[in-house]
XYZ file of C-alpha atoms in Angstrom:
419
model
C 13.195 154.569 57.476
C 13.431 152.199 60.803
C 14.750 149.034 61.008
C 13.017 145.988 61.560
C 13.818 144.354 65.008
C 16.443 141.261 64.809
C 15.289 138.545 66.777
C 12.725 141.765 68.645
C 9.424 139.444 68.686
C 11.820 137.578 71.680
C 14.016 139.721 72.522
C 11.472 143.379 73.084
C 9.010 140.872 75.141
C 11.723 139.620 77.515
C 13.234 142.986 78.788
C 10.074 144.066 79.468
C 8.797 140.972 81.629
C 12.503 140.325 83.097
C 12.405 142.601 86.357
C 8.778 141.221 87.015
C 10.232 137.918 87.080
C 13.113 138.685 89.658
C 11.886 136.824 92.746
C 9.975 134.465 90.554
C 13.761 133.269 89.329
C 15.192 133.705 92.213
C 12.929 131.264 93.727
C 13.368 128.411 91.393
C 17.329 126.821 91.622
C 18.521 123.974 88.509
C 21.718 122.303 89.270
C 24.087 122.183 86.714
C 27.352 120.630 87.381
C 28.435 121.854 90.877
C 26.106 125.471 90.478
C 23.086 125.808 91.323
C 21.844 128.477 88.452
C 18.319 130.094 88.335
C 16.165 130.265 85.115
C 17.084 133.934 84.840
C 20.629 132.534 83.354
C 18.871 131.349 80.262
C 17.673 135.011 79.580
C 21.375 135.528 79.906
C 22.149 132.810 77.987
C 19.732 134.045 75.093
C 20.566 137.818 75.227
C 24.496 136.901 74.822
C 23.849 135.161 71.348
C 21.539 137.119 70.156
C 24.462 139.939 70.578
C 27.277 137.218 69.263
C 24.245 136.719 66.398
C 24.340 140.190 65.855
C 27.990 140.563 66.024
C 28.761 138.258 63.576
C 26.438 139.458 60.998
C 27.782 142.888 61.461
C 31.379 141.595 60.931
C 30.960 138.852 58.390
C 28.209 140.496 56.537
C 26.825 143.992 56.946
C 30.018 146.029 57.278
C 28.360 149.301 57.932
C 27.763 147.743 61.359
C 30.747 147.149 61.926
C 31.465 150.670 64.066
C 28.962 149.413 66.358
C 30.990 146.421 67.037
C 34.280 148.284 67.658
C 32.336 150.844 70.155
C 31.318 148.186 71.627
C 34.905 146.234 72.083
C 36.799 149.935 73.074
C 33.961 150.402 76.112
C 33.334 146.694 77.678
C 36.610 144.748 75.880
C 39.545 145.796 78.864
C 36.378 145.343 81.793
C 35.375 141.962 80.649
C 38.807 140.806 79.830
C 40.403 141.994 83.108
C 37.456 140.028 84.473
C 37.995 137.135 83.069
C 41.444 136.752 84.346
C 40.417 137.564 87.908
C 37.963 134.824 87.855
C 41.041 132.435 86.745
C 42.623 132.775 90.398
C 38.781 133.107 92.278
C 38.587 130.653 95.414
C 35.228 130.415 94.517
C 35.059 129.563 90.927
C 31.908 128.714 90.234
C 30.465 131.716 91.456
C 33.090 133.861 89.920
C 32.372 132.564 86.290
C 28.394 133.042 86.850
C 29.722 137.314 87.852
C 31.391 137.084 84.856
C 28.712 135.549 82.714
C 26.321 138.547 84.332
C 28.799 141.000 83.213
C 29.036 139.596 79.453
C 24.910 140.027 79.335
C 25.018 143.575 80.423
C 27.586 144.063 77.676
C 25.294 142.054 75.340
C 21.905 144.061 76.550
C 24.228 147.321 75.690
C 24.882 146.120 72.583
C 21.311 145.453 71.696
C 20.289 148.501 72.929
C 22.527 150.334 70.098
C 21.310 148.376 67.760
C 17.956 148.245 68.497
C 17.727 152.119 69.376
C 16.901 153.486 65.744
C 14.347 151.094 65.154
C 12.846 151.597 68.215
C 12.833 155.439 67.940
C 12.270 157.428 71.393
C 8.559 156.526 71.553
C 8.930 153.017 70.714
C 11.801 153.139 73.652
C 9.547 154.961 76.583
C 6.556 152.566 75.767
C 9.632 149.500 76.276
C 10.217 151.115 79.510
C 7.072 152.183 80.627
C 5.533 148.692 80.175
C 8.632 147.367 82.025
C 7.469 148.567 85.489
C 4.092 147.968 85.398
C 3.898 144.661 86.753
C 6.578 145.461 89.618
C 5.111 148.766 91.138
C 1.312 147.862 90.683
C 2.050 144.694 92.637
C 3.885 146.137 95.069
C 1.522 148.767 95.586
C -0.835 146.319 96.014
C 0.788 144.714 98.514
C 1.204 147.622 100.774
C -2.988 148.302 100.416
C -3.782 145.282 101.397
C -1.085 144.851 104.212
C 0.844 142.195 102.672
C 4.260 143.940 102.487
C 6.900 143.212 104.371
C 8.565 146.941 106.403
C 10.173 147.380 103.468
C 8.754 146.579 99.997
C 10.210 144.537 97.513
C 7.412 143.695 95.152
C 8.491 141.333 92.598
C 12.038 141.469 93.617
C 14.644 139.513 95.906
C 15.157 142.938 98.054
C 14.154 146.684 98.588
C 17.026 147.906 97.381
C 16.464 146.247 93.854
C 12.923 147.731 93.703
C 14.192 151.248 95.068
C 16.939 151.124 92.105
C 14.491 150.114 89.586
C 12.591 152.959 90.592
C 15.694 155.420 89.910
C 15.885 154.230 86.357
C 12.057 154.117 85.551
C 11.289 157.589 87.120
C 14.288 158.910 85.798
C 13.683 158.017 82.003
C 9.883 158.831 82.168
C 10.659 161.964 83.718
C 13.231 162.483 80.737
C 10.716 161.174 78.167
C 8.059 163.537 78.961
C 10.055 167.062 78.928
C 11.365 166.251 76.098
C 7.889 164.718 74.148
C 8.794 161.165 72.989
C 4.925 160.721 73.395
C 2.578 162.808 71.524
C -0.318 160.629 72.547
C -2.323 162.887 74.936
C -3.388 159.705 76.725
C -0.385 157.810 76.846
C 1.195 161.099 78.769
C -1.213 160.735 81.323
C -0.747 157.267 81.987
C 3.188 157.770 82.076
C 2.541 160.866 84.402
C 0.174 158.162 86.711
C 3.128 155.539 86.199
C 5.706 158.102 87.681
C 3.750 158.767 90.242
C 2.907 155.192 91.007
C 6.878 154.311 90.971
C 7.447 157.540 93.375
C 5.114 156.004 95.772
C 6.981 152.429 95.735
C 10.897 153.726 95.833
C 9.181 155.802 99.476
C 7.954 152.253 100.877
C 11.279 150.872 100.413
C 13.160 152.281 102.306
C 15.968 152.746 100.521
C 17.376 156.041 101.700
C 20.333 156.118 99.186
C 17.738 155.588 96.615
C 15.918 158.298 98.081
C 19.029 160.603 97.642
C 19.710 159.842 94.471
C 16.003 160.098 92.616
C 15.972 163.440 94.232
C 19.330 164.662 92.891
C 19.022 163.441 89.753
C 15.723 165.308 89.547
C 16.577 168.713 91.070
C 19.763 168.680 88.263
C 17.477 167.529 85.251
C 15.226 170.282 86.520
C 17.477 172.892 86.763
C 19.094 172.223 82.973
C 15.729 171.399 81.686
C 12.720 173.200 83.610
C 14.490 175.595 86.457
C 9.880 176.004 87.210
C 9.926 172.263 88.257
C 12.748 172.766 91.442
C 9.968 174.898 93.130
C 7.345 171.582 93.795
C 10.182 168.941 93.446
C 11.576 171.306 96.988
C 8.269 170.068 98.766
C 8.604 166.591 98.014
C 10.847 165.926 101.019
C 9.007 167.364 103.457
C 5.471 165.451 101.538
C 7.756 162.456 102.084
C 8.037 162.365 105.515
C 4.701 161.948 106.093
C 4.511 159.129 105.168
C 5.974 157.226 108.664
C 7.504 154.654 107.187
C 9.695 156.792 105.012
C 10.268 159.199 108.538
C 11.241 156.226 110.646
C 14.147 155.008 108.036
C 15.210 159.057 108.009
C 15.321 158.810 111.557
C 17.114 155.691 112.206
C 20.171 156.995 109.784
C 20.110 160.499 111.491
C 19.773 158.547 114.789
C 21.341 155.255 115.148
C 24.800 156.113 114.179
C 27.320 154.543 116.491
C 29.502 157.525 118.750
C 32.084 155.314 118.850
C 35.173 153.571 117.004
C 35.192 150.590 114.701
C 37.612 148.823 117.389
C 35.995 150.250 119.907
C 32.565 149.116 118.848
C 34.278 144.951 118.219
C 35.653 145.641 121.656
C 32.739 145.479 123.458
C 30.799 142.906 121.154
C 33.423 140.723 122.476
C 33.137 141.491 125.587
C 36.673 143.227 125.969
C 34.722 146.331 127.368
C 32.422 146.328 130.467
C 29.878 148.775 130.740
C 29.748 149.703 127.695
C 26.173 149.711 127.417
C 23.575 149.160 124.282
C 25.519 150.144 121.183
C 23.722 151.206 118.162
C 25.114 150.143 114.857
C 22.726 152.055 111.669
C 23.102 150.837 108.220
C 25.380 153.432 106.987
C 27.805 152.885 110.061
C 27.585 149.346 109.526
C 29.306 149.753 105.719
C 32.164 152.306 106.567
C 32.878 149.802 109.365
C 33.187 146.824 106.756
C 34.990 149.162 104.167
C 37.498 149.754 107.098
C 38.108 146.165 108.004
C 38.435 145.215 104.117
C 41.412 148.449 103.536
C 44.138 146.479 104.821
C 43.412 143.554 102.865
C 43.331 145.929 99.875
C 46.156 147.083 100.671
C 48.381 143.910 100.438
C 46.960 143.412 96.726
C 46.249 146.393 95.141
C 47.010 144.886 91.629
C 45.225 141.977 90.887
C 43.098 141.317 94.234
C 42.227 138.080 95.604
C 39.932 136.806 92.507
C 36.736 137.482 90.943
C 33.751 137.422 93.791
C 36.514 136.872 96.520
C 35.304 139.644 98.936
C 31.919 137.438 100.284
C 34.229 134.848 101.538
C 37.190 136.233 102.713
C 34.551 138.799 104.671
C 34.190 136.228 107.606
C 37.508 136.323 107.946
C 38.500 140.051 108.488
C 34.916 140.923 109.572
C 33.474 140.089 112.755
C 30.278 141.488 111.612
C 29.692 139.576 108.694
C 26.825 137.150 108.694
C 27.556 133.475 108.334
C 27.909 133.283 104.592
C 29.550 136.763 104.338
C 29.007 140.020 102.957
C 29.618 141.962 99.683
C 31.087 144.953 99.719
C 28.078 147.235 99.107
C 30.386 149.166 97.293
C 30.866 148.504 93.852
C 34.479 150.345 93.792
C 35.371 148.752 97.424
C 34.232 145.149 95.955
C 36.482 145.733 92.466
C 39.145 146.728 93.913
C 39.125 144.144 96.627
C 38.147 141.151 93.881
C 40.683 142.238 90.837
C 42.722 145.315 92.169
C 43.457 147.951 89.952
C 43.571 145.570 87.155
C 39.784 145.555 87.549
C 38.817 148.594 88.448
C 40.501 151.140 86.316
C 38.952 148.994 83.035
C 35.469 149.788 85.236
C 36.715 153.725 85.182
C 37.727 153.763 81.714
C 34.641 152.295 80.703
C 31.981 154.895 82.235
C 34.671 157.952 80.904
C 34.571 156.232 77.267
C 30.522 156.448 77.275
C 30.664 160.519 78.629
C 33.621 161.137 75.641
C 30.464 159.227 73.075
C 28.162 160.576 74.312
C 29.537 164.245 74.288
C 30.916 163.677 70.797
C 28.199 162.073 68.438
C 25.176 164.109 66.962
C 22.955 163.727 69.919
C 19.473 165.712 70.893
C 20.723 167.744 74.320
C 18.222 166.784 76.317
C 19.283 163.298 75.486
C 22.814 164.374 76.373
C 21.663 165.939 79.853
C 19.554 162.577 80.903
C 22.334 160.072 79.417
C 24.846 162.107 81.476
C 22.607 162.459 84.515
C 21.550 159.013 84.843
C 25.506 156.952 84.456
C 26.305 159.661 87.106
C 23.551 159.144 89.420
C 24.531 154.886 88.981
C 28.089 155.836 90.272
C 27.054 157.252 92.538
C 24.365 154.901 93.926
C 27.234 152.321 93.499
C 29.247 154.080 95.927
C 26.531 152.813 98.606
C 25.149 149.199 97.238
C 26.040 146.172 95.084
C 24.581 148.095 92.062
C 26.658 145.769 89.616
C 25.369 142.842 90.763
C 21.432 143.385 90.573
C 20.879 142.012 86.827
C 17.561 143.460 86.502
C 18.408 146.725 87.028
C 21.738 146.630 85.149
C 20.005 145.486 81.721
C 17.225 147.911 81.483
C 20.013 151.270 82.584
C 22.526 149.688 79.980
C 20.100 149.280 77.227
C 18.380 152.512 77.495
C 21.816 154.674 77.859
C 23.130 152.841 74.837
C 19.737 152.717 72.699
C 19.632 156.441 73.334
C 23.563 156.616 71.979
C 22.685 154.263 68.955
C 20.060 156.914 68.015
C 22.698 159.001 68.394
C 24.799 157.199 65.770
C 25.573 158.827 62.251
C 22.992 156.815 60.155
C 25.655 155.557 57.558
C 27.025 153.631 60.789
C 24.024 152.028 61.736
C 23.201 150.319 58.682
C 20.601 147.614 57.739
C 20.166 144.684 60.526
């Protein structure tokens, strides 16, 4: 028999409207102390205790919930802890205790998600999602038909890349959801078949080519574990792609644009060390390994501990003559750990990815739920590789609670116990 939801008339509505309400947060600022937060915190604020709620009951009260407590303490404990103590010796403080506080919500929405996953049941979990990204691609879609986009559209987010990430999850888990039947409803298919077609259509007018990579990866493996029949149409979808000439321009820019020259060669002549040098063209992609080379030696002289929670932003106008005026972050989510907190940071981020493959590999688990769970934290590492995955909220709470609502339906039923 399912569960009833704890606290899920609140909870169920929010992390469906949360990634429509992205820019909509992002656009309203309350000063507190010397921050300047967004309303988005208080969702923060409200998953967190509804975990620590949770939490508590489990330990105080409903011991046969209390395995779910200790998976959760083994996988996000050493992360949030080595955290913590990096944002102690932050030069920007405030800012490092608000990454902090993001990273304590995505352990929270984790948690939720393996508690709420049996009540929800796989159905109950693709309508969740499904409903999710209705708001954000319609609009955005929208947006382009009627010429209102910007080049690259961001629909109800702060920037393409957010959208194009969003996209990853939703088409991914849809795409999961209906090889593997989690809705019998003949209609409701359709509609999720429209849907992934809809979000398909937005993650190509974003412009996000990394996104582009990894959507297509992720479904050419599913395929080939799942439905090898699928790889033959999913092999025209590039070419279908660039057709469309905003998606060919972006393909051509990053095959294009890259810069023939050296990192020192190329700060040379923005100087003005170098005459003649001529017009310089500096891509995207270029543009990263060239701030991932100025940040090494800085890496290098703290490869322990780092220079403090959210450090790399600031300290980027210093060793980066690119940066813009406020800085960069690493767009790198292993550069920007290691450079923040060291090894001290990163290795807990390691250890915590290999601790949900060893759960997921070893609890009673449906395989195709295996293959997607798999498929999906390795297509975030490696979109990390290439943009500040960690630090897009709306993104990071709907992959954490579907992986872990997937491994609490996963979980031996004598563990889950009564909510």
């Amino acid at each position: 028999m399912k569960r009833t939801l704890p606290f899920g008339t609140v909870v169920i509505p929010l992390m469906i409207a949360r990634p429509s309400l992205d820019n909509l947060f992002g656009m309203i600022r309350l000063p507190v102390g010397g921050a300047s937060l967004s309303p988005g915190f208080l969702f923060n604020i409200f998953m967190v205790l509804v975990a620590a709620a949770l939490a508590g009951h489990a330990l105080l009260v409903d011991r046969t919930q209390q395995r779910s407590v200790l998976t959760m303490a083994v996988i996000w404990g050493p992360f949030l802890l080595a955290s913590a103590l990096a944002a102690s010796y932050s030069p920007v403080p405030v800012e490092a205790v608000q990454m902090l506080f993001n990273f304590l919500t995505y352990s929270a929405v984790a948690f939720l998600g393996l508690i709420y996953g049996p009540a929800l049941g796989r159905t109950g979990l693709t309508i969740v999602v499904a409903l999710s990204g209705v708001v954000p691609i319609m609009f955005g879609l929208g947006q382009v038909a009627l010429g209102m986009s910007e080049e690259r559209l961001a629909s109800t987010f702060a920037h393409p890349n957010i959208l194009a990430f969003f996209c990853l999850l939703y088409i991914s888990f849809l795409f999961h959801a209906q090889l593997s039947g989690y809705v019998k409803n003949r209609a409701a298919g359709v509609a999720i078949w429209g849907l992934i077609g809809a979000a398909v259509l937005a993650l190509l007018f974003t412009g996000t080519r990394a996104a582009y990579i990894t959507v297509f990866l992720f479904l050419l493996s599913y395929s080939a574990l799942r439905k090898p029949l699928l790889l033959i149409p999913l092999l025209l979808l590039p070419p279908l792609a660039m057709l469309i000439p905003a998606v060919a321009d972006r393909v051509t820019d990053a095959l294009s644009g890259s810069s023939p020259v050296s990192y020192d060669y190329f700060i040379s002549a923005m100087r003005g060390d170098v005459a003649n040098s001529g017009i310089l063209i500096l891509d995207s992609g270029t543009w990263r390994r060239y701030l991932w080379q100025a940040a090494w030696p800085w890496i290098e002289q703290k490869p322990f501990f780092g220079y403090g929670l959210e450090s790399f932003q600031t300290y980027s106008r210093s060793f980066f003559p690119l940066s813009a005026e406020e800085g960069n972050q690493a767009h790198n989510v292993y550069i920007q750990l290691l450079f923040d907190g060291g090894c001290m940071v990163l290795f807990p981020y390691i250890f915590m990815h290999a601790q949900i493959f060893k759960i997921i590999t070893n609890i009673k688990f449906a395989k195709c739920d295996i293959i997607y769970c798999i498929l999906v934290v390795m297509s975030f590492l490696i979109a990390a590789m290439f943009d500040n995955m960690i630090f897009y909220l709306s993104i990071n709470v709907i992959f954490w609670f579907i992986v872990f609502a997937l491994i609490g339906l996963g979980f031996p039923a004598k563990c889950r116990g009564q909510a």
